Coordinates of C-alpha atoms and ligand atoms in Angstrom, one line a residue:
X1 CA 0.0 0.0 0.0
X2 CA 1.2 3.5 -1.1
X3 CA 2.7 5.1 2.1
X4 CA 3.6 1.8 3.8
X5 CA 7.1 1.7 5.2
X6 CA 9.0 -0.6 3.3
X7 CA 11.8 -3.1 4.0
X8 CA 15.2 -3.1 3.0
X9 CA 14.7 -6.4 1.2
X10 CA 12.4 -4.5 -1.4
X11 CA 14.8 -1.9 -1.7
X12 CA 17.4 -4.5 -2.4
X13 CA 15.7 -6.0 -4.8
X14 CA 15.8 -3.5 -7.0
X15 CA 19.3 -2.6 -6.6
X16 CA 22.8 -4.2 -8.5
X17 CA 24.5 -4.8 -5.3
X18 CA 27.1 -6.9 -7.4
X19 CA 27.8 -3.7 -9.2
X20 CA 28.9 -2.3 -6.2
X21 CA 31.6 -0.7 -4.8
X22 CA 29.8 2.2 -6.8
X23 CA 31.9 4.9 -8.4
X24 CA 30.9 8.0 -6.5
X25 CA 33.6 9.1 -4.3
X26 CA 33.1 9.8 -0.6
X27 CA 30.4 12.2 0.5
X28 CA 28.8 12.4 -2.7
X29 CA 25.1 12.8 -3.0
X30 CA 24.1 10.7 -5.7
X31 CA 23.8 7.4 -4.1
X32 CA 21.0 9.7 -1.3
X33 CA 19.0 10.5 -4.5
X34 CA 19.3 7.3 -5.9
X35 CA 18.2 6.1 -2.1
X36 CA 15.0 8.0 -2.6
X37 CA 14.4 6.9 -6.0
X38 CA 14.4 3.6 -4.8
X39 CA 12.1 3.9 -1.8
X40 CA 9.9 5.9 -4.1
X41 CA 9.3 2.7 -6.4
X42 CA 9.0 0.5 -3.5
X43 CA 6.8 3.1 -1.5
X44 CA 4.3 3.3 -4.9
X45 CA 4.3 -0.7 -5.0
X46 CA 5.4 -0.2 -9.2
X47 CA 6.1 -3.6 -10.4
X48 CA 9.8 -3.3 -11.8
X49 CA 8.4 -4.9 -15.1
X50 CA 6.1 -2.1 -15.8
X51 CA 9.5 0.3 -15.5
X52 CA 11.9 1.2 -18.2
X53 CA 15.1 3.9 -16.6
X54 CA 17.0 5.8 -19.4
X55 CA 20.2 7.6 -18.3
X56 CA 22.4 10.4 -20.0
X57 CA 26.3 10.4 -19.6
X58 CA 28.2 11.8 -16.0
X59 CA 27.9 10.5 -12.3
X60 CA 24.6 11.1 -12.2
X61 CA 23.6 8.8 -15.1
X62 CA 25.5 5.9 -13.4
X63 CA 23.1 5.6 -11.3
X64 CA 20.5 4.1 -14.1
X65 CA 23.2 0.9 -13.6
X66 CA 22.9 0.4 -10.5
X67 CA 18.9 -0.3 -10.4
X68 CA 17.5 -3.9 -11.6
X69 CA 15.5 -2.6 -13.9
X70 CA 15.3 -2.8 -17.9
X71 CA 17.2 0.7 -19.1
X72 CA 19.4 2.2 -21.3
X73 CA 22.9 4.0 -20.3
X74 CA 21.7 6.9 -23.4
X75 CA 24.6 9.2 -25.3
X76 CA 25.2 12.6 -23.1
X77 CA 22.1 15.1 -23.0
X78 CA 20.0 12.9 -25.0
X79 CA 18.2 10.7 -22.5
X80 CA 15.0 12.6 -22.6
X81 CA 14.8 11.8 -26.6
X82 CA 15.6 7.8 -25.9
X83 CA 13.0 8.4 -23.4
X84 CA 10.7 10.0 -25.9
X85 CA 11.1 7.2 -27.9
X86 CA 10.4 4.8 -25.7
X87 CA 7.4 6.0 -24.1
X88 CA 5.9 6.8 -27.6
X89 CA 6.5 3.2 -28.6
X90 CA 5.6 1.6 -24.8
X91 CA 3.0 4.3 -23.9
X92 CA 1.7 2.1 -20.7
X93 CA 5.6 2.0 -19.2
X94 CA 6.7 4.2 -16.6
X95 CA 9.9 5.7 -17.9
X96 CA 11.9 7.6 -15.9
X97 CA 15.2 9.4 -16.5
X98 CA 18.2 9.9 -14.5
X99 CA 20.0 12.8 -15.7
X100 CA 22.5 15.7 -14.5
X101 CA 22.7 19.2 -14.2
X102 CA 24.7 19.3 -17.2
X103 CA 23.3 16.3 -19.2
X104 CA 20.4 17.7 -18.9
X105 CA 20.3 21.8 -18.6
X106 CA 23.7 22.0 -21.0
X107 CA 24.0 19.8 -24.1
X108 CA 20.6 18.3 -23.2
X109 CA 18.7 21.3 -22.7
X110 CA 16.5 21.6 -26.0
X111 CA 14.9 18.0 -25.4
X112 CA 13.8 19.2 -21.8
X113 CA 12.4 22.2 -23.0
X114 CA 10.6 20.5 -25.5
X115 CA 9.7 17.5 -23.7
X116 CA 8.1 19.6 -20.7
X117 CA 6.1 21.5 -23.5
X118 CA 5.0 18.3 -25.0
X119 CA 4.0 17.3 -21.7
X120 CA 4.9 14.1 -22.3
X121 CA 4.8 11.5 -19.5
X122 CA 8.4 11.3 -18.2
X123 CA 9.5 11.2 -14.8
X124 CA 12.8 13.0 -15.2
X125 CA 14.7 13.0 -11.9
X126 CA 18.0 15.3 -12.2
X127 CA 21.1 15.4 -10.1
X128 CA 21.8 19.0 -9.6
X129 CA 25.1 19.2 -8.2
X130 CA 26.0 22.6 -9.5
X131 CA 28.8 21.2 -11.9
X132 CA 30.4 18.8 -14.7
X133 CA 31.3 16.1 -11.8
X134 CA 32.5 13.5 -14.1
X135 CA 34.8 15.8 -16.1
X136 CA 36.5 17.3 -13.1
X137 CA 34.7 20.3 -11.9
X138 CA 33.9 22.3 -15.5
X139 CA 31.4 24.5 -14.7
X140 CA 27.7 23.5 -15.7
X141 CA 24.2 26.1 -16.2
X142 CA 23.6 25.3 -13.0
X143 CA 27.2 26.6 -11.4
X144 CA 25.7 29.7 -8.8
X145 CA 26.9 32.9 -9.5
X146 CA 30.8 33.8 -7.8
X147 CA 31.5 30.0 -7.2
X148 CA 34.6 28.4 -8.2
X149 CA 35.0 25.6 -11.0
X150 CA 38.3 24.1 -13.1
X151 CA 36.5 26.5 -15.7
X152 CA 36.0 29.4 -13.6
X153 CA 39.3 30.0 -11.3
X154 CA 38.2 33.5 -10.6
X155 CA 34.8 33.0 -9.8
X156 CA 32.0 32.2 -12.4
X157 CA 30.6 35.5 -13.9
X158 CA 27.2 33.9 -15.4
X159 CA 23.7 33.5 -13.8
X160 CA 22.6 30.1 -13.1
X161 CA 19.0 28.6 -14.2
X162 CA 16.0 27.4 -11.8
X163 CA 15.4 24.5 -13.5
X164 CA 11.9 24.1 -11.6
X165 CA 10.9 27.8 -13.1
X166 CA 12.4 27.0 -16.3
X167 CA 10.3 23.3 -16.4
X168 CA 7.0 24.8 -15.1
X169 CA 7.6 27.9 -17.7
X170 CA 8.0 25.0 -20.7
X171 CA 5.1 23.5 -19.3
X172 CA 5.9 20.7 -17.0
X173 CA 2.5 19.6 -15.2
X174 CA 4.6 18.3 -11.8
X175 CA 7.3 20.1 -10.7
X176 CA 9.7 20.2 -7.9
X177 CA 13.0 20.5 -5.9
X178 CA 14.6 18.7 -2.8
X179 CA 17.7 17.4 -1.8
X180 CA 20.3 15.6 -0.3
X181 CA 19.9 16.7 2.8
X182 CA 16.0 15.6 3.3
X183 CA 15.7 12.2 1.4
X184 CA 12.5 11.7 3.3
X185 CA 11.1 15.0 1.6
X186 CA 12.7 14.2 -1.6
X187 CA 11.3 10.2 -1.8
X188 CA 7.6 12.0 -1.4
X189 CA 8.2 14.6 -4.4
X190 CA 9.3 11.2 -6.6
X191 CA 6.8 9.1 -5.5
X192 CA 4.3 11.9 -6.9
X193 CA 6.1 12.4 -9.9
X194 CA 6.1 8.6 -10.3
X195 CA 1.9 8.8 -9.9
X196 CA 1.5 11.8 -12.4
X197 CA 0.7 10.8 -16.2
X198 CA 2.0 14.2 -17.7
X199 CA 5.9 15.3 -17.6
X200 CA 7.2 15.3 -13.9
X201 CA 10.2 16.7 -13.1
X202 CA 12.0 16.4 -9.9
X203 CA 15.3 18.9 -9.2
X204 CA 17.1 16.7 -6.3
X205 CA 20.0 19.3 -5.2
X206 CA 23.0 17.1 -4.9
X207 CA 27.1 17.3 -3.4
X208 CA 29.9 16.9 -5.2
X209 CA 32.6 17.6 -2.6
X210 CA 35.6 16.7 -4.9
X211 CA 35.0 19.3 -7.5
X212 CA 32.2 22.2 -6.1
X213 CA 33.2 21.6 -2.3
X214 CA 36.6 21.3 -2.6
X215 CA 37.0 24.9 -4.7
X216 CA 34.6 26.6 -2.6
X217 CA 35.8 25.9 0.8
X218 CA 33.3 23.1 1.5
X219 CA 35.1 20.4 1.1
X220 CA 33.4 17.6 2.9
X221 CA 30.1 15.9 2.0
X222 CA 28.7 17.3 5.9
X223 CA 30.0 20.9 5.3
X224 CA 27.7 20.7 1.5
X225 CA 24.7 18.6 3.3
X226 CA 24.7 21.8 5.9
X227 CA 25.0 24.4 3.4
X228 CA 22.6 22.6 2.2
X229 CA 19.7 22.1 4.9
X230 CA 20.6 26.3 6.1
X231 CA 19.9 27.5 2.2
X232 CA 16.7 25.4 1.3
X233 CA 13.8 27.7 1.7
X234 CA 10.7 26.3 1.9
X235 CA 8.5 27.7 -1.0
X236 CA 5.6 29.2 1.2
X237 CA 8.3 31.4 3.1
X238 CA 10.4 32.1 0.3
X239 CA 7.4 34.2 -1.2
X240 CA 7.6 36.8 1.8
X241 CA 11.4 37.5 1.2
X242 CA 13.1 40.5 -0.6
X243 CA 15.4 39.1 -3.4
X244 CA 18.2 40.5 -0.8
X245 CA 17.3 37.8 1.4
X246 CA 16.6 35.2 -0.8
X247 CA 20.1 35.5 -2.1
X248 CA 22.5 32.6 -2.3
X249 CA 19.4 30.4 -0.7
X250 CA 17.5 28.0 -2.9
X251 CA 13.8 27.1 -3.0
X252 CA 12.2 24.0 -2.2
X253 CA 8.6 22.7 -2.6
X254 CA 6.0 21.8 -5.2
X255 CA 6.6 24.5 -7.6
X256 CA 3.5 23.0 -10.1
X257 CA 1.1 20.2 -9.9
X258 CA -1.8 20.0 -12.3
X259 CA -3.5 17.5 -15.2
X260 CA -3.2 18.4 -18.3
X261 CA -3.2 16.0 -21.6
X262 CA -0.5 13.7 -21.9
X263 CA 1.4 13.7 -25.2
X264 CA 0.8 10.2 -26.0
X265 CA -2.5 9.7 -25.1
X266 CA -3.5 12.2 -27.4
X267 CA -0.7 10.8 -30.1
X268 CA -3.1 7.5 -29.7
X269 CA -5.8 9.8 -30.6
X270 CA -4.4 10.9 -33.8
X271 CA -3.1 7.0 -34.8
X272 CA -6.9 6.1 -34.5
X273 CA -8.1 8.7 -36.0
X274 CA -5.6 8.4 -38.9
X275 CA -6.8 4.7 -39.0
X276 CA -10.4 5.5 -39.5
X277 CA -9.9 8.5 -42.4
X278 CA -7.4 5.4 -44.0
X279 CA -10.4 2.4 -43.9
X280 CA -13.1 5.0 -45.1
X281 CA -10.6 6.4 -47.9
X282 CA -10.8 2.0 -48.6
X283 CA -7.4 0.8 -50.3
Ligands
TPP1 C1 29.0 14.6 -26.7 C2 29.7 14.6 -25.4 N1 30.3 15.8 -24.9 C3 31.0 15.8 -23.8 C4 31.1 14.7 -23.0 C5 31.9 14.7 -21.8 N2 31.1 14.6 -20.6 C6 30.8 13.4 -20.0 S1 29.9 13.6 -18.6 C7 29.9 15.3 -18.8 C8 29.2 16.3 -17.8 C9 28.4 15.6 -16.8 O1 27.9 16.5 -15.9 P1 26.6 16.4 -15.1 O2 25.5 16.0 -16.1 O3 26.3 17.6 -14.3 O4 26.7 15.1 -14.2 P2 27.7 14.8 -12.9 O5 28.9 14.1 -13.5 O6 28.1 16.1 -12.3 O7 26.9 14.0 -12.1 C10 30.6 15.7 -19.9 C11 30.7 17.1 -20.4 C12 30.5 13.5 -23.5 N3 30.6 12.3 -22.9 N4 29.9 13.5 -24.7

């Protein structure tokens, strides 16, 4: 039953322990998110047939291969469109994507728009972590503002995108952002993206201590997880705030949540459609 606590030997069951030791290095984040993933499929009872993971390229992709599930490890940026693919072709799977801040807002970022304007039914579940982890510490759309990357020595001079205002502005139907630090918080927003039919998408704010934390003086998984738990600002509250003091904090909370027509249910409606104009137009 939905909201049942669950037992570790569900959670195992749907995780490649043989796979493991994993490839994250200490006090990354990844391995929470993937946590919550996890309990989000067990908490929602999915049965892992019925599930189909499609990943992009970096840490945050290497996740897809730790989960038993059927998947695909994609080409860098371009899981949403494998995703696309399969969904159009499998429309009654669940297909979620596991995707990073730079898989999916850099070289992926014209299939999210897209795919959030189609409103196709994804779960898309990205590991923000603020930079190119895989790569060494390049510096990703998602890098804030002053911080320190191998690509930005001196302090990065661009302005970073909220993914959740970017998704909800494309047209995402669920929307939201947690993170590492609350992976009870952040199993309940992708357990709900899991239940919604349109496109979901789920910002999980992630810690990459070797490459962010290191540069910028937080150079432990604990100091990131702090920074963390003291910058998250709950939606509600964050609306009272000047911009002065909602600087260098990030938002957290449902930032959309409505039903709107799923892409391929009405694609279905055009392929019958199409099949009645063809037998009336007779061979
Ligand atoms: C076409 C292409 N360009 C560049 C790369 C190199 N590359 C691999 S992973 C990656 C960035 C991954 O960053 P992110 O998605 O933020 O994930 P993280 O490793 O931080 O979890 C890049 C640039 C690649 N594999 N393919």
């Amino acid at each position: 039953m939905p909201g049942t606590p669950s037992g570790s030997e569900d959670i195992l069951s749907l995780v490649r322990v043989d796979r493991f030791p994993h490839l994250w290095c200490a006090g990354c984040g990844h391995g929470i998110v993937l946590g919550a993933l996890v309990r989000a499929i067990v908490d929602r009872r999915l049965d892992p047939a019925s599930l189909v993971v499609v990943a992009g390229i970096g840490c945050a992709a290497r996740a897809a291969g730790y989960l038993k599930l059927d998947g695909v490890h994609a080409t860098h940026g371009r899981a949403i469109a494998f995703a696309t693919g399969i969904k159009l072709a499998r429309p009654e799977l669940k297909v979620i994507v596991i995707t990073g801040d730079g898989d999916l807002a850099a070289i992926g970022g014209n299939h999210f728009i897209h795919a959030a304007r189609r409103n196709i039914g994804l779960t898309v579940v990205c590991f923000n972590n603020s930079i190119y982890g895989m790569t060494s510490g390049q510096y990703s759309p998602m890098t804030p503002r002053a911080a320190r990357a191998t690509t930005a020595p001196y302090g990065h001079i661009e302005k970073p995108f909220d993914l959740c205002e970017l998704a909800a502005a494309c047209g995402a139907t669920y929307v939201a952002r947690g993170g590492a630090y609350n992976p009870a918080r952040l199993t309940g927003y992708i357990a709900s993206g899991l239940d919604h039919r349109g496109f979901a998408f789920i910002e999980a704010v992630s810690q990459c201590p070797t490459y962010f934390g290191r540069r910028n003086r937080l150079a432990r998984g604990i100091d990131l997880l702090k920074w963390q738990k003291e910058a998250a600002l709950p939606l509600e509250r964050a609306a009272s705030l000047s911009p002065e003091e909602r600087e260098g904090r990030f938002t957290v909370g449902v930032f959309r949540d409505v039903d709107e027509p799923e892409y391929t249910e009405a694609y279905d409606g055009v392929i019958a459609l199409a099949g009645k104009k063809g037998a009336e137009a007779g061979p």
